[in-house]
Coordinates of C-alpha atoms in Angstrom, one line a residue:
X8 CA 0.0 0.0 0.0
X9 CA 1.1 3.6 -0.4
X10 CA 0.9 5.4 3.1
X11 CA 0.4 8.6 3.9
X12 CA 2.3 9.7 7.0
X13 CA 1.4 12.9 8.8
X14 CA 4.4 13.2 12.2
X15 CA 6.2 10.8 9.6
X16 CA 9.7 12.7 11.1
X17 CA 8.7 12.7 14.7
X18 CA 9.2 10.4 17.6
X19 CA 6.6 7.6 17.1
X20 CA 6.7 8.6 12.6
X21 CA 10.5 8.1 12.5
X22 CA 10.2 4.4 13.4
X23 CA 6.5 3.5 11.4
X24 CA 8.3 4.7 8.3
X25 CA 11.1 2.1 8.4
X26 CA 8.5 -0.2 9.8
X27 CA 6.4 0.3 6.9
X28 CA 8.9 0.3 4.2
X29 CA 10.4 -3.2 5.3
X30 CA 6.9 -4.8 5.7
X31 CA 6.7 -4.1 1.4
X32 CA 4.7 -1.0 1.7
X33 CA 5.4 2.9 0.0
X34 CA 5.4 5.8 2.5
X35 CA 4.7 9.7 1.7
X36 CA 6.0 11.5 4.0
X37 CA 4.4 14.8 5.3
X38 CA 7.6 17.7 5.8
X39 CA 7.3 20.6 7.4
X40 CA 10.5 21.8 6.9
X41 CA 14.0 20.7 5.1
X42 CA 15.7 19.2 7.3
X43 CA 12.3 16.8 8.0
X44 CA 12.3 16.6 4.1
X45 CA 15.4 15.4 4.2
X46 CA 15.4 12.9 7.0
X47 CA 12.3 11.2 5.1
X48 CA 14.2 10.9 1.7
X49 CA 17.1 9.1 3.6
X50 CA 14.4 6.6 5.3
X51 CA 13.5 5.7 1.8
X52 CA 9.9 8.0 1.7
X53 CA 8.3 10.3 -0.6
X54 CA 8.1 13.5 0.6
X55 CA 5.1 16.0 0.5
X56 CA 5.9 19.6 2.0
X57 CA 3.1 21.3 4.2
X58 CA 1.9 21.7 7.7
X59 CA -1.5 20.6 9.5
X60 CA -2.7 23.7 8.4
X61 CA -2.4 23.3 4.8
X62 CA -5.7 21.6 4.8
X63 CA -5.8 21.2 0.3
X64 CA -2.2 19.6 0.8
X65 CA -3.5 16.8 3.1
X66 CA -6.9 16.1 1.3
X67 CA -5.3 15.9 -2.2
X68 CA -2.0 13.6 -0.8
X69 CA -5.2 11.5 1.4
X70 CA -6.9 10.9 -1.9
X71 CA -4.1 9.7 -4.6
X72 CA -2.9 6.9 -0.9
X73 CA -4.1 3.9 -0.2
X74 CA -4.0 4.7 3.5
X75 CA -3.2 7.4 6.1
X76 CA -1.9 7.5 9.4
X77 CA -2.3 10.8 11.4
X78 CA 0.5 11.0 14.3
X79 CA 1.2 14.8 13.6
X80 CA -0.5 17.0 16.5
X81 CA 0.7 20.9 17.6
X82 CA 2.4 19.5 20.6
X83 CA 4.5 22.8 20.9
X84 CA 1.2 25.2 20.4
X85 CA -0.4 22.9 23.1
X86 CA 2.2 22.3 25.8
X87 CA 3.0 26.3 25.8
X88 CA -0.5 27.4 26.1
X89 CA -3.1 27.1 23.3
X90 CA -4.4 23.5 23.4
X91 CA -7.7 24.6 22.2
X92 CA -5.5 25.8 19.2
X93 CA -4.0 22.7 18.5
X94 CA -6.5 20.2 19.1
X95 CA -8.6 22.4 17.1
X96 CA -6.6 22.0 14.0
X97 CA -6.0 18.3 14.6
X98 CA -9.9 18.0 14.1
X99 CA -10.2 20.0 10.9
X100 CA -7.2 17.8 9.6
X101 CA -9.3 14.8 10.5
X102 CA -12.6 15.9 8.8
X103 CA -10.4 16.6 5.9
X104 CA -9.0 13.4 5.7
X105 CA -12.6 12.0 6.7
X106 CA -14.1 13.9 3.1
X107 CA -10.8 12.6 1.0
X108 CA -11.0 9.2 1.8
X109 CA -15.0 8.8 2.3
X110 CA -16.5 5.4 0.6
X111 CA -13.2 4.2 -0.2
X112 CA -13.1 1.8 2.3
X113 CA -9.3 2.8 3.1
X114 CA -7.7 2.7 6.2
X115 CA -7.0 5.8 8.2
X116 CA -5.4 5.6 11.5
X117 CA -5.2 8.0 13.9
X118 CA -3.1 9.0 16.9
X119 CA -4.9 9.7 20.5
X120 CA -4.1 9.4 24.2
X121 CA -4.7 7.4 27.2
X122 CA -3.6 9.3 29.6
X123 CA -6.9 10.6 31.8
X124 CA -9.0 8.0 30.1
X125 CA -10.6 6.4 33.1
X126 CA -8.4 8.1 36.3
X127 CA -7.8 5.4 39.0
X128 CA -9.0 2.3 37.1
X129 CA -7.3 0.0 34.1
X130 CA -8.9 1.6 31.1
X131 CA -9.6 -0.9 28.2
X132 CA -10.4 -0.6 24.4
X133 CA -14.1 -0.3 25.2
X134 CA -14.3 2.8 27.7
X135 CA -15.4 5.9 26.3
X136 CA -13.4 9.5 27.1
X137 CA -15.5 12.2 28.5
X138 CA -16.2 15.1 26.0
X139 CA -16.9 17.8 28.2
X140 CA -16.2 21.1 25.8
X141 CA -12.8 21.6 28.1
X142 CA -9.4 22.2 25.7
X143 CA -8.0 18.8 26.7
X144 CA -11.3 16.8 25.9
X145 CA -11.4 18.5 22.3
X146 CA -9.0 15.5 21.6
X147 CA -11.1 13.2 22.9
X148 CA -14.1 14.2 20.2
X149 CA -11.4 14.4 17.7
X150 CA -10.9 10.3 18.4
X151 CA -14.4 10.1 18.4
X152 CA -15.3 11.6 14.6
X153 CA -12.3 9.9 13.4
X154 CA -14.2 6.9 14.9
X155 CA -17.8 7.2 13.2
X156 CA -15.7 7.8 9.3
X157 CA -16.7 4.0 9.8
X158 CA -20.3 5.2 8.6
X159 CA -19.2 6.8 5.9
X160 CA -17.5 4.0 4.0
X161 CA -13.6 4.4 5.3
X162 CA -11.9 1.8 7.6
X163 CA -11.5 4.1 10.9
X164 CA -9.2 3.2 14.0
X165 CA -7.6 5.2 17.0
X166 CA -4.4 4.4 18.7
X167 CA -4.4 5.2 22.3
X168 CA -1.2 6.0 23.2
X169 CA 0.7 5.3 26.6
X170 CA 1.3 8.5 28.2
X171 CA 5.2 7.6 28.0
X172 CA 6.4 6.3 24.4
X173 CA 10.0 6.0 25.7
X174 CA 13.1 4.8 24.4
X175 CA 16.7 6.1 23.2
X176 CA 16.4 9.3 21.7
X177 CA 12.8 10.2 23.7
X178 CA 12.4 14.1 24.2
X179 CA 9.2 13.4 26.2
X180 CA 8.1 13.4 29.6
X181 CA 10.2 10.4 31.0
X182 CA 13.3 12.5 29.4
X183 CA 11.9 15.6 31.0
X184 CA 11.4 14.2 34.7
X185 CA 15.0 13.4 34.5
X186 CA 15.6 17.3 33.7
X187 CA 13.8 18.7 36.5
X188 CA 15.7 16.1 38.5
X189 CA 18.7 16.4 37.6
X190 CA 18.0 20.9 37.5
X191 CA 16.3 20.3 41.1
X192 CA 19.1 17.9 42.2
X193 CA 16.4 15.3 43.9
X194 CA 13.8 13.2 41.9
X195 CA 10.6 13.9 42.9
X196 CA 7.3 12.2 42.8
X197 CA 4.0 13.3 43.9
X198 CA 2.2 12.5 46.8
X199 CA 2.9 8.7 47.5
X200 CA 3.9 8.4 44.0
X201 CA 1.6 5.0 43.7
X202 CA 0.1 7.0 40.5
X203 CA 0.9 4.3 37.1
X204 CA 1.1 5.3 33.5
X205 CA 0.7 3.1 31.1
X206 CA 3.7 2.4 29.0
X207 CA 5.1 1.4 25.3
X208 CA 8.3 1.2 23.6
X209 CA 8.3 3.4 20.4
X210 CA 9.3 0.7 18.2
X211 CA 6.7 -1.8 19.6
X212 CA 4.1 1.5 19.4
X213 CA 5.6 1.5 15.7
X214 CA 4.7 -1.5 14.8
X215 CA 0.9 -1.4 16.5
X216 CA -0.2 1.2 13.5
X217 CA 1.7 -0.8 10.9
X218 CA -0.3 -3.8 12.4
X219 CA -3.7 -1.1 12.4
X220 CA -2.8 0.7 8.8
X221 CA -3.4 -3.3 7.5
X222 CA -5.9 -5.1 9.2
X223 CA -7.0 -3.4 12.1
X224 CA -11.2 -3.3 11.4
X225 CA -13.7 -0.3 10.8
X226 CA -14.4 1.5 14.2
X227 CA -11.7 0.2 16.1
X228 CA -10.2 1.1 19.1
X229 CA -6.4 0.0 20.2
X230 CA -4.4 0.7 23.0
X231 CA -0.8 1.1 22.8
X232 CA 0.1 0.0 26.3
X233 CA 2.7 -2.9 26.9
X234 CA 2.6 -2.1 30.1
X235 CA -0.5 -1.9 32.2
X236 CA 0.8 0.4 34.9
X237 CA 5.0 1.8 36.1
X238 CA 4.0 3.7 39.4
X239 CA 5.7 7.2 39.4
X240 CA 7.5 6.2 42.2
X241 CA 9.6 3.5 40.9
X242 CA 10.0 6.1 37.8
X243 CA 11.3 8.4 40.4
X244 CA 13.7 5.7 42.5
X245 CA 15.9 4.6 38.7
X246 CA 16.6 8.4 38.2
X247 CA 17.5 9.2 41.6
X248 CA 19.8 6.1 41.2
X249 CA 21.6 7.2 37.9
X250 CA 21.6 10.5 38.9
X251 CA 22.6 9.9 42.2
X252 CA 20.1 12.2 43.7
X253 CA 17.6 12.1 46.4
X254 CA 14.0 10.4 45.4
X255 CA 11.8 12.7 47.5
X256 CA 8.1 13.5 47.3
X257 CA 6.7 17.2 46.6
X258 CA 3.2 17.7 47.7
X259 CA 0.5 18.3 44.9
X260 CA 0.3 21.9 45.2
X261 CA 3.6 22.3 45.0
X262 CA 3.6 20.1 42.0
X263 CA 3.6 23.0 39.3
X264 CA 6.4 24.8 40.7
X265 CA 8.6 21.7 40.9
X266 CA 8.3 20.3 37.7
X267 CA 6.8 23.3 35.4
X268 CA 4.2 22.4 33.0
X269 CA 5.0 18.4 33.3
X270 CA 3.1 19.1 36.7
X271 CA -0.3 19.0 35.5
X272 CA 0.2 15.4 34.2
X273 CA 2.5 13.6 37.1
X274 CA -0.2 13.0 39.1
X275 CA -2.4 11.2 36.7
X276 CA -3.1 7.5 37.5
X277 CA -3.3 6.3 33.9
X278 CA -3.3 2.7 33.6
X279 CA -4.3 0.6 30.7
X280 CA -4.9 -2.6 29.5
X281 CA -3.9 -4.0 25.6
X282 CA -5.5 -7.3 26.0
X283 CA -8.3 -6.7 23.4
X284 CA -5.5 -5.1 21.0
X285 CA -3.2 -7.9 21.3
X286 CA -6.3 -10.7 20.6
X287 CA -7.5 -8.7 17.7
X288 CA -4.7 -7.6 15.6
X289 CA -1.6 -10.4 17.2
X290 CA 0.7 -7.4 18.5
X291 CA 2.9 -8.9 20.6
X292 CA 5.0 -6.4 22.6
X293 CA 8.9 -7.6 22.7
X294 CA 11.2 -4.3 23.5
X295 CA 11.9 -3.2 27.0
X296 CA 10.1 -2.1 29.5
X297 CA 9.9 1.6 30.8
X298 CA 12.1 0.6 34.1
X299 CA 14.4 -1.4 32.1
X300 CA 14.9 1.0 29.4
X301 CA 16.1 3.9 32.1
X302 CA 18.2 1.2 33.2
X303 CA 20.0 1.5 29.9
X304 CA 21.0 4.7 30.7
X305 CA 20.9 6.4 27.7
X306 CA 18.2 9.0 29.4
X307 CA 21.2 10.1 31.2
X308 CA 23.9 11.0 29.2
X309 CA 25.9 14.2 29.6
X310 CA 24.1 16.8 27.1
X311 CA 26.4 17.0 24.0
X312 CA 28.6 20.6 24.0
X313 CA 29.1 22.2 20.8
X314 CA 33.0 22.7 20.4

């Protein structure tokens, strides 16, 4: 199949498009800027220049693919204020790729979260967000459109993602919690720290939407969890070991001082079951675990100094 990529540079893109290519399908990459462009042509992609924004770009690349996966989202607009921004042009991007690939019967796959899913319990596949008109739940009903394209003749899934994707190279919040630790010189947790997130391997996450892009069915819902639950604390105990800092607790409203804008998310209890994922499509998670990977070390090497 020919794939259309949107995020097809970033952190979970950069390994579906060499996941793609060796499982015999073509990629088209979407490029914001050169050095993405560039990146893409040397994973063996097509490349197609544009933005979220460029809403004629996206429809008329949707329309001549055979498939599309969405992973592209404004994470910088969102994280530094506007998420109502972002998540709002995430939806029109997903209503145009909705009218391009309508009665088609194509695959279009799109990335969501699980983090605040269902707060205190394992979520699974068949628990529904709350859309409550709040920034953060635009996302949610974003999922949910892309969803019910099932009715309108094109073969619909969403990918819940762990809150951490980790591995070597991550820029996310794993990699950031070792920041503030290692800025703060302890590594903090909050409260008791028994909060869990969920949590995948990118490469494993990788192969999940190859696994979705192919066979996953009309209206489905998959989690990318291989882990059901890493409690914060135990997140907290490996950094302070590498970084040979104190593992200490900050109290909640404190939480936003400490750790900045990863504050409002630390404290989510996040688990999440794959069990109906792994039944339905065979995905079989096989890469490290979150506590094993920071055992690597590679979240803690020295920051490279230009010369």
């Amino acid at each position: 199949m020919r794939i259309f990529v949107t995020g097809a540079s970033g952190w979970i893109g950069s390994a579906l498009v060499p996941e793609l290519i060796d499982a015999g399908h073509q990629v088209v990459g979407l490029a914001r800027s050169t050095a993405s462009a560039d990146a893409l042509v040397a994973a063996g992609a097509e490349v197609v220049r544009g933005t979220v924004d460029d809403l004629d770009v996206l429809g008329a690349t949707a329309a001549a693919s055979d498939g599309v996966v969405h992973l592209a989202f404004k994470h910088d607009v969102a994280f530094t204020g506007d998420y109502r921004g972002a998540a709002e042009a995430d939806r029109r991007a997903v209503d145009t790729f909705g009218d391009a690939l309508a009665g088609s019967d194509r695959p279009f796959v799109l990335a969501s979260g699980l983090a605040g899913l269902k707060p205190g319990k394992v979520s699974t596949e068949r628990d529904l967000p709350s859309i409550d008109g709040s920034p953060t739940s635009l996302r949610a009903a974003t999922a949910t459109a892309a969803l019910e394209l099932a009715s309108r003749g094109v073969r619909s899934a969403v990918v819940r993602l762990s809150p951490t994707c980790h591995g070597e190279g991550d820029n996310g919040f794993v990699a950031t919690l070792v920041g503030v630790a290692r800025a703060r010189g302890v590594s903090g947790y909050i409260g008791d720290g028994a909060n869990r997130w969920a949590a995948v391997h990118r490469l494993d996450a990788a192969r999940l939407f190859r696994l979705a892009v192919e066979k996953a069915p009309a209206g489905a819902v998959l989690h990318g969890a291989a882990e059901e639950g890493v409690a914060l604390r135990d997140i907290a105990e490996v950094i302070g070991r590498h970084l040979d800092v104190p593992v200490t607790s900050v109290a909640p409203e404190a939480a936003p001082e400490h750790f900045g804008w990863l504050g409002t998310f630390l404290g989510l209890d996040a688990p999440a079951s794959s069990a109906l994922t792994q039944e339905s499509l065979g995905w079989r998670p096989t890469r490290p675990g979150l506590l094993e990977d920071l055992d690597k070390g590679h979240y803690f090497s020295a920051p490279v100094t230009a010369s």
